[in-house]
XYZ file of C-alpha atoms in Angstrom:
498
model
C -49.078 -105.102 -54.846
C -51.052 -103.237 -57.820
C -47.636 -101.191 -58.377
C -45.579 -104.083 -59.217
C -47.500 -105.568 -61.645
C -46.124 -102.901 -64.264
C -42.869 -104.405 -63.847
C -43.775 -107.838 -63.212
C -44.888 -107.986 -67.095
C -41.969 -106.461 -68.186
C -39.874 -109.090 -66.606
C -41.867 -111.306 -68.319
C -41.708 -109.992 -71.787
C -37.789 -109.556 -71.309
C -37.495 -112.901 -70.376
C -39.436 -114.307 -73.026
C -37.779 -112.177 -75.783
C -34.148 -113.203 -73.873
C -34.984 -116.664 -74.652
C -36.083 -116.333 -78.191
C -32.334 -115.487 -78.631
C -31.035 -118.529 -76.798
C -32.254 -120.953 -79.180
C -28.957 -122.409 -79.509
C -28.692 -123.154 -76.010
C -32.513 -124.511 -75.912
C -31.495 -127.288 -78.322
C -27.954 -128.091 -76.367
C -30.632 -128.724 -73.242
C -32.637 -130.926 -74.574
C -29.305 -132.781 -76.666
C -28.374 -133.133 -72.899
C -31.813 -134.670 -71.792
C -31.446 -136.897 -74.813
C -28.367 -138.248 -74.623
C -29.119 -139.256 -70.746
C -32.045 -140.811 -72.171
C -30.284 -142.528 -74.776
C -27.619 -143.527 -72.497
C -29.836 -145.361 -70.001
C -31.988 -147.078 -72.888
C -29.295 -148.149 -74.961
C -26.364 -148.773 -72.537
C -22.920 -149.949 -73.881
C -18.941 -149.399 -73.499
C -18.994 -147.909 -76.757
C -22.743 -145.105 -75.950
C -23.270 -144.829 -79.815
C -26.905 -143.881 -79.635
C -25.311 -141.254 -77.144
C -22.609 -140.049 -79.324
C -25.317 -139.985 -82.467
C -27.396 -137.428 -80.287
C -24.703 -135.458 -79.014
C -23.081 -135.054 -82.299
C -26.701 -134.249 -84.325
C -27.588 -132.050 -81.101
C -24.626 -129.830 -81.642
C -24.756 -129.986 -85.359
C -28.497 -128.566 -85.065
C -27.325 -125.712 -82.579
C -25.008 -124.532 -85.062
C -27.444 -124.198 -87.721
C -30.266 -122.588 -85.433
C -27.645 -120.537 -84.480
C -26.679 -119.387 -87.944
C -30.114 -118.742 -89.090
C -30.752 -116.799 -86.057
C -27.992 -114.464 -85.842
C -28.133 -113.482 -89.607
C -28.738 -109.814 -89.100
C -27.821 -109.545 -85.591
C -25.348 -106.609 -84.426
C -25.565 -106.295 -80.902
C -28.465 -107.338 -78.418
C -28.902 -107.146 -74.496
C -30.733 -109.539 -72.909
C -31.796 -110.213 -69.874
C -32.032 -107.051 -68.100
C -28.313 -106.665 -69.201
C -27.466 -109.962 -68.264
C -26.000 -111.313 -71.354
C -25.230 -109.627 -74.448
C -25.163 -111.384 -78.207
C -23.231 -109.642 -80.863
C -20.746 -110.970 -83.559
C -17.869 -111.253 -81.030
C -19.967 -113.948 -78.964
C -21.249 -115.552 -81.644
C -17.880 -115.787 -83.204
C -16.786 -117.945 -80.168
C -19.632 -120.043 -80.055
C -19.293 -121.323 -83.267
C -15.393 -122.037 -82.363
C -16.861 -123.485 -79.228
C -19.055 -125.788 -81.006
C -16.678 -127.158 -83.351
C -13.667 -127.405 -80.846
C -16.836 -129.915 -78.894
C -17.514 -131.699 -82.099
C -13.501 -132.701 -82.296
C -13.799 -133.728 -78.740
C -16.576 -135.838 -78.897
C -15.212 -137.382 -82.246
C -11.775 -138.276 -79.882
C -13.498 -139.600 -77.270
C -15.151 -142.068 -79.654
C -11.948 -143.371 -81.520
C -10.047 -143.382 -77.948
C -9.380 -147.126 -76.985
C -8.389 -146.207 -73.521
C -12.005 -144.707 -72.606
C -13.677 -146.752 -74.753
C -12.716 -150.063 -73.188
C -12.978 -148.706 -69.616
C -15.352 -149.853 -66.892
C -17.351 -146.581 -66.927
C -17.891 -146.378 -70.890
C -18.083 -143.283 -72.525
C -21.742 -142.180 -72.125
C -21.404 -139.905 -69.064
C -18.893 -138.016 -71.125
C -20.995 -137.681 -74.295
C -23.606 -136.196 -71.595
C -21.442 -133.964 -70.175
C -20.650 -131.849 -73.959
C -24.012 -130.092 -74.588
C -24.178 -128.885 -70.807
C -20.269 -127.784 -70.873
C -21.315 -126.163 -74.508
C -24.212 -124.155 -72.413
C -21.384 -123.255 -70.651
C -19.190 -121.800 -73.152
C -21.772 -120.106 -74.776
C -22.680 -118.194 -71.626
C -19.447 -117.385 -70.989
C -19.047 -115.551 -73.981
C -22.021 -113.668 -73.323
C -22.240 -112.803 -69.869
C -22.467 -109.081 -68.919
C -23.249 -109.490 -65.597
C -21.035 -110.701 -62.125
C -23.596 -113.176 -61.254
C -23.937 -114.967 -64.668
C -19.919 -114.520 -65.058
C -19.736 -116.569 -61.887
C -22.551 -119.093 -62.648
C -21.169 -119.753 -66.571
C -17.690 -120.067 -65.068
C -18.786 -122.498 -62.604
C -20.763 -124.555 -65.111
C -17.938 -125.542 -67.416
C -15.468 -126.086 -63.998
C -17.683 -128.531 -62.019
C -18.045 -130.424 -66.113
C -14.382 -129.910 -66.488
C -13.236 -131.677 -63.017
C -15.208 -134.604 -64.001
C -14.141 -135.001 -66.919
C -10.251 -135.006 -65.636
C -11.397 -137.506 -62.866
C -13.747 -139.439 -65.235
C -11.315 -142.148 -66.323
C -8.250 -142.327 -63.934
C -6.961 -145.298 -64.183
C -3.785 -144.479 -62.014
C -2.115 -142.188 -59.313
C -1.270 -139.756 -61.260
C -4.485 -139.484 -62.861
C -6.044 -139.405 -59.791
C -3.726 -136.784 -58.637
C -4.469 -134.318 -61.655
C -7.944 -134.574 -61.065
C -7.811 -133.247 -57.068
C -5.633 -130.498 -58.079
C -7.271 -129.653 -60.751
C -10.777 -129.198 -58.466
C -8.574 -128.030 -55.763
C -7.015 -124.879 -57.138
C -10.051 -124.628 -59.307
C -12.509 -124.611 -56.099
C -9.926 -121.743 -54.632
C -9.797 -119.206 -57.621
C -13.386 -119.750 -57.662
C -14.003 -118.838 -54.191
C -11.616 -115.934 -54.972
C -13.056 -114.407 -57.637
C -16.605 -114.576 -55.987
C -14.814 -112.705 -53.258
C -13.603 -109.801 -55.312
C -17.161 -109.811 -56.925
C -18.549 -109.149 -53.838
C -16.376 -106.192 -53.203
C -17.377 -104.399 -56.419
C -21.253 -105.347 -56.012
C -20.539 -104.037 -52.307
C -18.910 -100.580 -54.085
C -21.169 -100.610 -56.761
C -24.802 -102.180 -55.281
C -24.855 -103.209 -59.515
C -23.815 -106.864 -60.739
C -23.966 -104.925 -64.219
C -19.906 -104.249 -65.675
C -21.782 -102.488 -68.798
C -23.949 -99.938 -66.538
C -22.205 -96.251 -66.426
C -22.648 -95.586 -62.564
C -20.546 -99.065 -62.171
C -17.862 -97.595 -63.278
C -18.337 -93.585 -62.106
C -19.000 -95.451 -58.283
C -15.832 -97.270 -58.791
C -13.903 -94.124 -59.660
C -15.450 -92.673 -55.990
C -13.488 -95.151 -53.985
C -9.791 -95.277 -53.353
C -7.753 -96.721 -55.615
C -6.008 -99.571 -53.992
C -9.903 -101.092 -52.890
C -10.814 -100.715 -56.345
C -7.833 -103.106 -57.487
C -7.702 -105.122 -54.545
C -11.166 -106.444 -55.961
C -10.373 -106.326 -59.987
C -7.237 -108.539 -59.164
C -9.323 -110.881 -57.415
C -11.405 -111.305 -59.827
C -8.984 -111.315 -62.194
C -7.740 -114.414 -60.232
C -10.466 -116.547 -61.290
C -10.417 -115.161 -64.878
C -6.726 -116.504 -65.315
C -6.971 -119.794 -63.837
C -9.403 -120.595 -66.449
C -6.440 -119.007 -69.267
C -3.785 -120.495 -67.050
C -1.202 -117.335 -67.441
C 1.380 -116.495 -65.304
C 1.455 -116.678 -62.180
C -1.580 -119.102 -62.068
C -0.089 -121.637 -64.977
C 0.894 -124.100 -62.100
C -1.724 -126.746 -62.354
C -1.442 -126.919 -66.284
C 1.329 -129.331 -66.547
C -0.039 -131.785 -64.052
C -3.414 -131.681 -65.059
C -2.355 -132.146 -69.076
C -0.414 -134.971 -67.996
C -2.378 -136.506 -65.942
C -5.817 -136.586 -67.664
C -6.763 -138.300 -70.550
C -5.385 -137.668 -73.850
C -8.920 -136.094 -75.191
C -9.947 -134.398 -72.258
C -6.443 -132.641 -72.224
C -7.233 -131.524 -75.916
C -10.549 -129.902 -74.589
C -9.247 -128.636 -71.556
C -6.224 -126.468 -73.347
C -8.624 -125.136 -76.132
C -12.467 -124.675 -75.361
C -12.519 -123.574 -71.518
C -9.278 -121.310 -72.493
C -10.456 -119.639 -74.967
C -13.860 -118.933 -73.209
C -11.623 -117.289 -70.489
C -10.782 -115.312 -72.995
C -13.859 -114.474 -74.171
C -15.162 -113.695 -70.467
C -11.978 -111.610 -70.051
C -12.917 -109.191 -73.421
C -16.269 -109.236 -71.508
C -15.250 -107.951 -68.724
C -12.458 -105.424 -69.535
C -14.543 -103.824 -72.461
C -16.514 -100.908 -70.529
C -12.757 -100.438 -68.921
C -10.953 -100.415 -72.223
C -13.697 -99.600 -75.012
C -16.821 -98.039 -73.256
C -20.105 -98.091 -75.709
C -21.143 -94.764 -74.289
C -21.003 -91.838 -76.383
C -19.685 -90.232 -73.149
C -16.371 -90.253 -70.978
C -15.981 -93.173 -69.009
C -13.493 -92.573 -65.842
C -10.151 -94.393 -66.142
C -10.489 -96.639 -63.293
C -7.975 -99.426 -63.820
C -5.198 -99.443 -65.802
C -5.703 -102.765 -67.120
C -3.382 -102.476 -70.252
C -0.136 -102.271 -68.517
C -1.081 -105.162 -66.114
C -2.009 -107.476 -69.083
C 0.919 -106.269 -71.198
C 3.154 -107.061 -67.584
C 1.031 -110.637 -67.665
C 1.544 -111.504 -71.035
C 5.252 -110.634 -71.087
C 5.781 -112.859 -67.960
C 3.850 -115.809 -69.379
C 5.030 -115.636 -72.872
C 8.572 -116.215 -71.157
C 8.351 -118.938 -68.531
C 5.906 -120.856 -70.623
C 8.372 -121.040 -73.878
C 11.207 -121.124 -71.949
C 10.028 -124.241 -69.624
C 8.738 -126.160 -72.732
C 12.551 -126.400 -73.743
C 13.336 -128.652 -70.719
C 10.456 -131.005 -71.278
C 10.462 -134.756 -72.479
C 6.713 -136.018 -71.881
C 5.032 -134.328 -74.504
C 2.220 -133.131 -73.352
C 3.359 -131.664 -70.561
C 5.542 -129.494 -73.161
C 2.155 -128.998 -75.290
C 0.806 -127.869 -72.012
C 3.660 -124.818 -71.687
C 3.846 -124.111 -75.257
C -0.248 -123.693 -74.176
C 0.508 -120.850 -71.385
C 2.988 -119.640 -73.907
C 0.548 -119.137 -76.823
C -1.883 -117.789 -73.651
C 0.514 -114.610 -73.069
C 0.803 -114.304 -76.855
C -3.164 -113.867 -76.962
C -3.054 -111.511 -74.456
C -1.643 -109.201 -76.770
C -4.572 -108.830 -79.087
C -6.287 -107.847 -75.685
C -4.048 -105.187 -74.984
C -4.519 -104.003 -78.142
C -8.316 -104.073 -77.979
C -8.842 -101.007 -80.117
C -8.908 -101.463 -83.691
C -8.421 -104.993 -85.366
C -7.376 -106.596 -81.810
C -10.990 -107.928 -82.053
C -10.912 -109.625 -85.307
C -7.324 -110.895 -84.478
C -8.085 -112.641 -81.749
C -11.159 -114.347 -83.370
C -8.930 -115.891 -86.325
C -6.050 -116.320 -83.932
C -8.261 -118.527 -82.019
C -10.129 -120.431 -84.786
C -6.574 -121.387 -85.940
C -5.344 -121.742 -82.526
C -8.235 -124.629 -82.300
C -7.508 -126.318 -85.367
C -3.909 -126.810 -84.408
C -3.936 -127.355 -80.772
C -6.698 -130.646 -81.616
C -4.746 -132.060 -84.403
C -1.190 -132.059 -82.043
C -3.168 -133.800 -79.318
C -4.661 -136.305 -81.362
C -1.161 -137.011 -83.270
C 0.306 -137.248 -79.512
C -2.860 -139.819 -78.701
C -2.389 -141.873 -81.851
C 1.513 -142.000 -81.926
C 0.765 -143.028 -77.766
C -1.691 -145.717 -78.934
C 0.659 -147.377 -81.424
C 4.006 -147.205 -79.147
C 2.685 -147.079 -75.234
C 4.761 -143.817 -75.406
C 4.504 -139.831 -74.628
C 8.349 -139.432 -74.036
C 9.975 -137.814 -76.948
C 12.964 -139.326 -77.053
C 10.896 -142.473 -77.402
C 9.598 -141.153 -80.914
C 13.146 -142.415 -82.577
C 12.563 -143.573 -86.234
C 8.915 -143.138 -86.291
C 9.024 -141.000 -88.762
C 9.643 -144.502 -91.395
C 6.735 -146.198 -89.569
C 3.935 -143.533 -88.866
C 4.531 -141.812 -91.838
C 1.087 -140.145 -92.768
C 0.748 -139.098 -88.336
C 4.565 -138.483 -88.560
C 4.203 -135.866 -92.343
C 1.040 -134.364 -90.284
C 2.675 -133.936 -87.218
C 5.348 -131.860 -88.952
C 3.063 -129.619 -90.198
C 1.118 -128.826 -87.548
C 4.309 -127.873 -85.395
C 5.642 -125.518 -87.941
C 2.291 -123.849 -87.692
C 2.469 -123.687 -83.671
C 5.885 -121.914 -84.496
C 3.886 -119.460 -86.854
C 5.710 -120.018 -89.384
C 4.674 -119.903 -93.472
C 2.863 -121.346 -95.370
C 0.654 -122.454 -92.816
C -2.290 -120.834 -90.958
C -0.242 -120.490 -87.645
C 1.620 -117.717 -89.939
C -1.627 -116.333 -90.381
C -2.729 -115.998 -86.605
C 0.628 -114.529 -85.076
C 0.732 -111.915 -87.670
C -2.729 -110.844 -87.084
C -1.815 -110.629 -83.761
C 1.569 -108.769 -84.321
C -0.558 -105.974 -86.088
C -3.023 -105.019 -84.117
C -0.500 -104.777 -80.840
C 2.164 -103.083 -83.368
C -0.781 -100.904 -84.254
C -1.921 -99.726 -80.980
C 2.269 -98.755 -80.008
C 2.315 -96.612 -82.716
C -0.517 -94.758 -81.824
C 0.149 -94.906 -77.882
C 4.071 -95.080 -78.086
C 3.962 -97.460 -74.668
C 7.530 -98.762 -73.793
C 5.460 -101.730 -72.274
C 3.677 -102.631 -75.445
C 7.065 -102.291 -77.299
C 8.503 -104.555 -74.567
C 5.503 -106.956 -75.653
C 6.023 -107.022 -79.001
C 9.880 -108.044 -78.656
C 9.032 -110.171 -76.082
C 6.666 -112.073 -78.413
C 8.892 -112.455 -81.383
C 11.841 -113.923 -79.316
C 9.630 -116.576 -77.633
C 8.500 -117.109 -81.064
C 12.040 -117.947 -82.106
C 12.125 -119.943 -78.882
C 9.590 -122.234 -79.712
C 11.476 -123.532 -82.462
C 13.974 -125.339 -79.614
C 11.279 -127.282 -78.738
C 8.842 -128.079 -81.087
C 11.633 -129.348 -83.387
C 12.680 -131.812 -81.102
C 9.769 -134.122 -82.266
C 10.752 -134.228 -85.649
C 14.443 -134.272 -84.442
C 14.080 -137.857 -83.200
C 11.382 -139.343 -85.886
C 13.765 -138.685 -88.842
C 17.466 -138.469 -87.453
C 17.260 -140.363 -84.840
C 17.130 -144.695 -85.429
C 15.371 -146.690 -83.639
C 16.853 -149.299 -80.823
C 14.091 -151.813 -81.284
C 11.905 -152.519 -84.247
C 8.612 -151.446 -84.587
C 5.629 -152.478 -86.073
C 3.918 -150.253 -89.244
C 0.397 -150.126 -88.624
C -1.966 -152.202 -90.307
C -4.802 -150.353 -90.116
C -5.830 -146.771 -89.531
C -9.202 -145.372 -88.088
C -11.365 -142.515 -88.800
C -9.547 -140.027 -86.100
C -6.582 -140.237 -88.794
C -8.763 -139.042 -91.719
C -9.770 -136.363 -89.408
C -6.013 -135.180 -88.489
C -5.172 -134.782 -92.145
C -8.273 -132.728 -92.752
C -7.266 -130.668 -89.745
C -3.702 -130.374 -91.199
C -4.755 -130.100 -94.757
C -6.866 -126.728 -92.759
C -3.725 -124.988 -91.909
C -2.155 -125.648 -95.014
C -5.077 -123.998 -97.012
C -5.890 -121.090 -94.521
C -2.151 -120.301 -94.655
C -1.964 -120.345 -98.485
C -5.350 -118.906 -98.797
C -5.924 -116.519 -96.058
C -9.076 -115.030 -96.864
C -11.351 -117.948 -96.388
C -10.711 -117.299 -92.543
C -13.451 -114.082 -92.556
């Protein structure tokens, strides 16, 4: 017993140092304690005592955050179980505001506001899907890759099935837990495999990878596919984009906003995670090339960049053609992963921080012009344009910046992007990567087909039946122009984005 103390109190002094650096996450679990609290004291349709907490919980994470992580480059923690450095605390911040927006929706959304159920439970379930996110972005480890992934799943199928008023509702929510429930059970497989070739859960220790390299080859990617499985049901690319459209659909208005930007672009953070000691090892040493996971995410990102810009054409509801322009912007972000030496990194953080900005303000224009008209069908949005014309001017905007096109900040993020993959082909010369890059700029032209469409029928199109201007507009309004007014200024003014 007398041997083990030794390393008993070094446990103990890891874990307490681990935790000094999860202060952030400290203060979400106690916002989460509070707003059950607050919920069951102070009951109501409307949960504003909840929402109050939630929002000043957040709001107080953020700034621990940022006085914590002043001077930090790069820390383990945990026994190498998570790992905090300016990439992770990059996407936590975009994390925390992308929850902010949400719980802001949720709370100027008639539809869950005036249901049964109110809108407590969901202002509880934020800080513990933030905990989440943050761990996603951080794990270094199978097991806490598994458990962070799991957290924001279980949060994200109630939140589908929270509020469904109908079949189809109903329906989005069982597939949703359904597929999600068997790419979970599949990635956990192909985790065992590589803790079974490996006995490590560590992706960032050196004999992972040099065990790995001892095996054949087609074990080895029998189990980096499957966990690659889980990975992309979380960033929906091709081939496992199915349950996107239905689930978008289906689900609330807000929670489909959440879904297609937080939990996505954690995926993405857990996929940098767990491709870096592949693609970038930190060791001054030469790692083994075990699995050449640039060509199959440059064959990925191709595949989804096509059938995602290509399907939106054929769409009428519009979020179900928000949800493929979604897969399609997914394969685009791949890129930046591909090209994960050089500025790939710093691409993909502004590409994402835009990415957020724009994806919330298109689903809360969708939710308001559905509020005012009963209406997600495009070709129902004929002569709008004369009588939501502040939603209507805002809406235009924010679809020429999901084109990427100047002067807005979607310009911005696709030419980051561009550069750091064009960068990496001409050092590598890869006919794939070239491939990419084309591949990328026609969908880009692509998108044109079908994000003008909206504006096609609010200005040239008349109306068949009058419709009434609205009388009065809310606070979610004010907060769609500031989100437009965003990608007006980032893509005039660039440099504010660093």
């Amino acid at each position: 017993m007398n041997e083990f103390l030794p390393h008993i109190t070094q446990l103990l002094n890891s874990a307490i140092k681990g935790f000094s650096y999860l202060l952030p996450e400290l203060v979400l679990l106690i916002t989460f304690i509070l707003v059950i609290l607050g919920d069951l004291f102070a009951p109501g349709k409307r949960s504003t005592l909840a929402f109050g907490i939630c929002i000043a919980g957040i709001i107080i994470s953020i700034l621990v955050g940022w006085i914590q992580n002043l001077d930090i480059e790069r820390i383990v923690l945990f026994d190498n179980t998570l790992v905090l450095d300016s990439v992770s605390i990059s996407f936590k911040n975009i994390f925390s505001a992308v929850t902010i927006l949400f719980a802001i929706f949720i709370r100027y959304n008639k539809a869950l506001q005036e249901h049964k159920k109110g809108t407590g439970d969901l202002y509880m379930l934020l800080p513990a899907v933030l905990i989440g996110l943050n761990l996603m972005s951080m794990s270094a480890s199978l097991l806490m890759i598994y458990l962070s992934v799991e957290m924001v799943s279980i949060a994200s199928y109630l939140m589908v099935g929270y509020a469904s008023a109908d079949k189809k509702q109903t329906e989005a929510a069982m597939k949703y837990a359904l597929f999600g429930s068997i790419c979970s059970a599949v990635m956990l497989y192909g985790m065992s495999l590589l803790y079974a070739f490996t006995g490590s859960l560590n992706i960032l220790d050196h004999d992972f990878l040099l065990r790995l390299n001892m095996l054949s080859d087609p074990a080895v990617s029998l189990a980096l596919l499957l966990v690659l499985v889980g990975i992309g049901f979380k960033l929906s690319f091709v081939p496992l984009h199915f349950w996107s459209p239905d689930v978008y659909e289906g689900a609330a208005t807000p929670v489909t906003a959440f879904l297609s930007t937080a939990p996505k672009i954690a995926g993405f953070a857990l996929l940098i995670r767990f491709v870096e000691p592949f693609l970038l090892p930190a060791q001054p040493y030469e790692l083994p090339e075990v699995f050449d996971f640039r060509t199959i995410l440059a064959v990925v990102a191709i595949a989804t960049m096509i059938i995602g810009n290509f399907s939106a054409i054929w769409q009428n509801n519009v979020k179900r053609m928000l949800a493929y322009s979604s897969i399609g912007y997914t394969g685009f972000a791949l890129m930046a992963i591909v090209a994960f030496e050089g500025s790939g990194f710093y691409s993909l953080i502004i590409y994402f921080a835009i990415y957020s900005v724009m994806n919330m303000a298109a689903f809360m224009l969708v939710y308001k012009i559905e509020e005012h008209t009963g209406q997600t069908d495009i070709r129902a949005y004929k002569g709008l344009g004369k009588v939501l014309k502040p939603e209507l001017i805002c809406f235009v905007v924010v679809l020429v910046a999901l084109t990427g096109l100047p002067p807005t900040a979607g310009f911005i993020a696709k030419l980051f992007i561009f550069s750091s993959a064009f960068e990496y082909y001409t050092s590598s010369g890869s006919v794939v990567i070239l491939i990419m890059l084309i591949t990328g700029a026609v969908t880009t032209v692509v998108s044109l087909f079908y994000y003008l469409k909206i504006p096609l029928f609010a200005y040239l199109r008349e109306s068949e039946t009058a419709i009434e201007p609205v009388k009065k507009r809310d606070f979610l309004t004010y907060v769609i122009v500031f989100l437009t007014v965003l990608l007006v200024v980032f893509g005039i003014f660039p440099g504010l984005l660093s």
